[in-house]
CSV table of C-alpha atoms in Angstrom, one decimal:
chain,number,residue,atom,x,y,z
A,8,MET,CA,-8.2,-26.1,-1.0
A,9,ARG,CA,-6.9,-22.8,0.4
A,10,TYR,CA,-4.5,-20.5,-1.3
A,11,SER,CA,-1.9,-17.8,-0.4
A,12,LEU,CA,0.4,-15.8,-2.7
A,13,ALA,CA,3.9,-16.9,-3.7
A,14,ALA,CA,5.1,-13.3,-3.5
A,15,PRO,CA,3.7,-9.9,-2.7
A,16,SER,CA,1.4,-8.3,-5.3
A,17,ARG,CA,0.3,-4.8,-6.2
A,18,PHE,CA,-2.6,-3.3,-8.2
A,19,GLN,CA,-3.5,0.3,-8.9
A,20,LEU,CA,-6.9,1.7,-10.0
A,21,GLU,CA,-8.4,5.1,-10.5
A,22,ILE,CA,-12.1,5.7,-10.0
A,23,ARG,CA,-13.7,9.2,-10.4
A,24,LYS,CA,-10.4,10.9,-9.6
A,25,SER,CA,-9.7,8.8,-6.5
A,26,ARG,CA,-6.6,6.6,-6.7
A,27,PHE,CA,-6.6,3.2,-5.1
A,28,LEU,CA,-3.4,1.1,-4.5
A,29,ALA,CA,-3.9,-2.5,-3.3
A,30,GLN,CA,-0.9,-4.4,-1.9
A,31,ALA,CA,-1.2,-8.0,-0.9
A,32,ALA,CA,1.3,-10.4,0.7
A,33,PRO,CA,1.5,-13.9,2.3
A,34,VAL,CA,1.8,-13.8,6.1
A,35,ALA,CA,2.4,-16.5,8.6
A,36,ASP,CA,0.7,-14.9,11.6
A,37,GLU,CA,-1.0,-11.9,13.0
A,38,ALA,CA,2.3,-10.2,13.9
A,39,ALA,CA,3.5,-10.5,10.3
A,40,ALA,CA,0.2,-9.1,9.0
A,41,ARG,CA,0.3,-6.1,11.3
A,42,ALA,CA,4.0,-5.5,10.4
A,43,PHE,CA,3.1,-5.5,6.7
A,44,ILE,CA,0.3,-3.0,7.3
A,45,ALA,CA,2.5,-0.7,9.4
A,46,SER,CA,5.4,-0.7,6.9
A,47,HIS,CA,3.2,-0.3,3.7
A,48,ARG,CA,0.7,2.3,4.8
A,49,ALA,CA,0.9,5.4,2.6
A,50,ALA,CA,1.3,8.3,4.9
A,51,ASP,CA,-0.1,10.8,2.4
A,52,ALA,CA,-3.2,8.6,1.6
A,53,SER,CA,-6.7,9.7,2.7
A,54,HIS,CA,-7.4,6.1,4.0
A,55,ASN,CA,-5.4,2.9,4.5
A,56,SER,CA,-8.0,0.2,4.8
A,57,TRP,CA,-7.0,-3.4,5.2
A,58,ALA,CA,-8.0,-7.0,6.0
A,59,TRP,CA,-6.1,-10.2,6.8
A,60,LYS,CA,-7.0,-13.8,7.2
A,61,ILE,CA,-5.0,-16.6,8.9
A,62,ALA,CA,-6.9,-19.9,9.4
A,63,ALA,CA,-9.9,-19.1,11.5
A,64,GLN,CA,-8.6,-15.6,12.6
A,65,TYR,CA,-9.4,-12.5,10.5
A,66,ARG,CA,-9.5,-8.8,11.0
A,67,SER,CA,-10.4,-5.8,8.9
A,68,SER,CA,-10.4,-2.0,9.2
A,69,ASP,CA,-12.2,0.8,7.3
A,70,ASP,CA,-9.7,3.4,8.5
A,71,GLY,CA,-12.2,6.2,8.6
A,72,GLU,CA,-14.3,5.2,5.6
A,73,PRO,CA,-18.0,4.6,6.3
A,74,ALA,CA,-18.5,1.5,8.4
A,75,GLY,CA,-18.5,-1.7,6.2
A,76,SER,CA,-17.4,0.1,3.0
A,77,ALA,CA,-13.7,-0.8,2.9
A,78,GLY,CA,-12.4,-3.5,5.3
A,79,ARG,CA,-15.3,-6.0,4.8
A,80,PRO,CA,-15.1,-5.8,1.0
A,81,ILE,CA,-11.4,-6.4,1.2
A,82,LEU,CA,-12.0,-9.4,3.5
A,83,ALA,CA,-14.7,-10.7,1.1
A,84,ALA,CA,-12.1,-10.5,-1.8
A,85,ILE,CA,-9.7,-12.7,0.3
A,86,GLU,CA,-12.5,-15.2,1.0
A,87,HIS,CA,-13.6,-15.2,-2.7
A,88,PHE,CA,-9.9,-16.0,-3.6
A,89,ALA,CA,-10.1,-19.0,-1.2
A,90,GLY,CA,-7.3,-17.2,0.6
A,91,ASP,CA,-5.6,-17.9,3.8
A,92,GLN,CA,-2.4,-16.6,5.4
A,93,LEU,CA,-2.9,-13.3,3.4
A,94,VAL,CA,-3.0,-9.6,4.2
A,95,VAL,CA,-4.4,-6.9,1.8
A,96,LEU,CA,-3.9,-3.2,2.3
A,97,VAL,CA,-5.8,-0.7,0.1
A,98,SER,CA,-4.7,2.9,0.2
A,99,ARG,CA,-7.0,5.6,-1.2
A,100,TRP,CA,-6.1,9.1,-2.2
A,101,TYR,CA,-9.4,11.0,-2.3
A,102,GLY,CA,-10.0,12.8,-5.7
A,103,GLY,CA,-12.8,15.2,-4.6
A,104,ILE,CA,-15.8,13.3,-6.0
A,105,PRO,CA,-17.8,11.2,-3.5
A,106,LEU,CA,-18.3,7.6,-4.5
A,107,GLY,CA,-21.2,6.7,-2.2
A,108,MET,CA,-21.4,3.6,-0.1
A,109,GLY,CA,-21.9,1.2,-3.1
A,110,GLY,CA,-19.1,2.8,-5.0
A,111,LEU,CA,-16.7,2.5,-2.1
A,112,ILE,CA,-17.6,-1.2,-1.6
A,113,ARG,CA,-17.1,-1.9,-5.3
A,114,ALA,CA,-13.8,0.1,-5.4
A,115,TYR,CA,-12.2,-1.4,-2.3
A,116,GLY,CA,-13.4,-5.0,-3.0
A,117,GLY,CA,-12.6,-4.8,-6.7
A,118,CYS,CA,-9.2,-3.4,-6.2
A,119,ALA,CA,-8.3,-6.0,-3.6
A,120,SER,CA,-9.7,-8.8,-5.8
A,121,GLN,CA,-7.7,-7.7,-8.8
A,122,CYS,CA,-4.6,-7.4,-6.7
A,123,LEU,CA,-5.0,-11.0,-5.5
A,124,GLN,CA,-5.7,-12.2,-9.1
A,125,ALA,CA,-2.6,-10.4,-10.4
A,126,GLY,CA,-0.4,-12.3,-7.9
A,127,GLN,CA,0.9,-15.9,-8.3
A,128,ARG,CA,-1.6,-18.2,-6.4
A,129,GLN,CA,0.1,-20.8,-4.2
A,130,PRO,CA,-1.8,-23.7,-2.8
A,131,LEU,CA,-1.4,-24.2,1.0
A,132,GLN,CA,-0.5,-27.6,2.3
A,133,HIS,CA,-3.2,-29.2,4.4
A,134,LEU,CA,-1.7,-30.3,7.7
A,135,LEU,CA,-3.0,-33.0,10.1
A,136,GLN,CA,-2.4,-33.3,13.8
A,137,LEU,CA,-2.3,-36.9,15.0
A,138,THR,CA,-1.5,-38.7,18.2
A,139,CYS,CA,-0.1,-42.2,18.8
A,140,GLN,CA,1.0,-44.3,21.7
A,141,LEU,CA,4.3,-46.2,21.3
A,142,GLU,CA,6.5,-48.5,23.3
A,143,HIS,CA,9.9,-46.9,24.3
A,144,ALA,CA,11.9,-49.2,22.0
A,145,VAL,CA,9.7,-48.2,19.0
A,146,HIS,CA,9.9,-44.5,19.8
A,147,ALA,CA,13.7,-44.3,19.2
A,148,HIS,CA,13.4,-46.0,15.8
A,149,LEU,CA,10.4,-43.9,14.7
A,150,LEU,CA,12.0,-40.5,15.6
A,151,GLY,CA,14.9,-41.0,13.2
A,152,ARG,CA,12.6,-41.7,10.3
A,153,LEU,CA,10.0,-38.9,10.7
A,154,PRO,CA,11.9,-36.1,8.9
A,155,SER,CA,11.8,-38.1,5.6
A,156,LEU,CA,8.0,-38.0,5.8
A,157,GLN,CA,7.9,-34.3,6.7
A,158,VAL,CA,6.5,-35.1,10.2
A,159,GLN,CA,7.0,-32.6,13.0
A,160,VAL,CA,6.9,-33.8,16.6
A,161,LEU,CA,4.8,-31.2,18.5
A,162,GLN,CA,4.8,-33.0,21.9
A,163,GLN,CA,6.2,-36.1,23.6
A,164,ASP,CA,4.8,-37.4,26.9
A,165,TYR,CA,6.9,-40.1,28.5
A,166,GLN,CA,5.0,-42.6,30.6
A,167,ALA,CA,5.8,-45.9,32.2
A,168,GLU,CA,4.2,-48.0,29.5
A,169,GLY,CA,5.5,-45.9,26.6
A,170,VAL,CA,5.5,-42.6,24.8
A,171,ARG,CA,2.5,-40.6,23.6
A,172,LEU,CA,3.4,-38.4,20.6
A,173,LEU,CA,1.5,-35.4,19.1
A,174,LEU,CA,2.5,-35.2,15.4
A,175,GLN,CA,1.9,-32.7,12.6
A,176,LEU,CA,2.3,-33.8,9.0
A,177,PRO,CA,1.1,-33.1,5.5
A,178,ALA,CA,-2.2,-34.9,4.8
A,179,GLU,CA,-0.7,-36.8,1.9
A,180,GLN,CA,1.9,-38.4,4.2
A,181,ARG,CA,-0.7,-40.0,6.6
A,182,ASN,CA,-0.8,-43.4,5.0
A,183,ALA,CA,3.0,-43.6,4.7
A,184,LEU,CA,3.3,-42.8,8.4
A,185,GLN,CA,0.8,-45.4,9.3
A,186,GLN,CA,2.6,-48.0,7.3
A,187,LEU,CA,5.9,-47.1,9.0
A,188,LEU,CA,4.3,-47.2,12.4
A,189,ASP,CA,2.7,-50.7,11.6
A,190,SER,CA,6.1,-52.0,10.5
A,191,LEU,CA,8.0,-50.7,13.5
A,192,SER,CA,5.3,-51.6,16.1
A,193,ARG,CA,4.1,-54.8,14.5
A,194,GLY,CA,0.6,-53.3,14.2
A,195,GLN,CA,0.4,-52.4,17.9
A,196,SER,CA,0.2,-48.6,17.4
A,197,THR,CA,-2.3,-46.6,15.4
A,198,LEU,CA,-2.7,-42.9,14.5
A,199,ARG,CA,-5.6,-40.9,15.8
A,200,GLU,CA,-6.6,-37.6,14.3
A,201,LEU,CA,-7.4,-34.7,16.5
């Protein structure tokens, strides 16, 4: 199970006179993650390090900190949270006392982790993509019943022998959709997972 946040979250920490502010938010895509980072950067901070993860895509930035000391620990905190569709920005105001590589890793990763833990965890719905081949007559009847099962039609290919559909739906609705399809097509159409 993957998780996001129900709402944005913040957490502040001070370590050896350096102040860290972590801000996390749910995001739907890379553009939303980049927009969050741009709008929440602290202009007066020494560094604004960040990471985001959306499905198999992820990015991170150390923003001038030693390589691997900020962005990667933030990303590791997201992964430890079992996070997805999340962005975390950690701003640091340097306090004059060097933290060293290990200290930076602990500070950035710990602040990001505590920020995520402080937020309200929200399970993400697991979606399936399925295809099916239908006769034209069955197609019209099926389309009207799909919204009640939270099924989204991604693509329809009309052919001489029928219609091929590409569907996306919550995993828990798969059996109900197959039963509906069996009923309408008299067992002639089956769902295939991609």
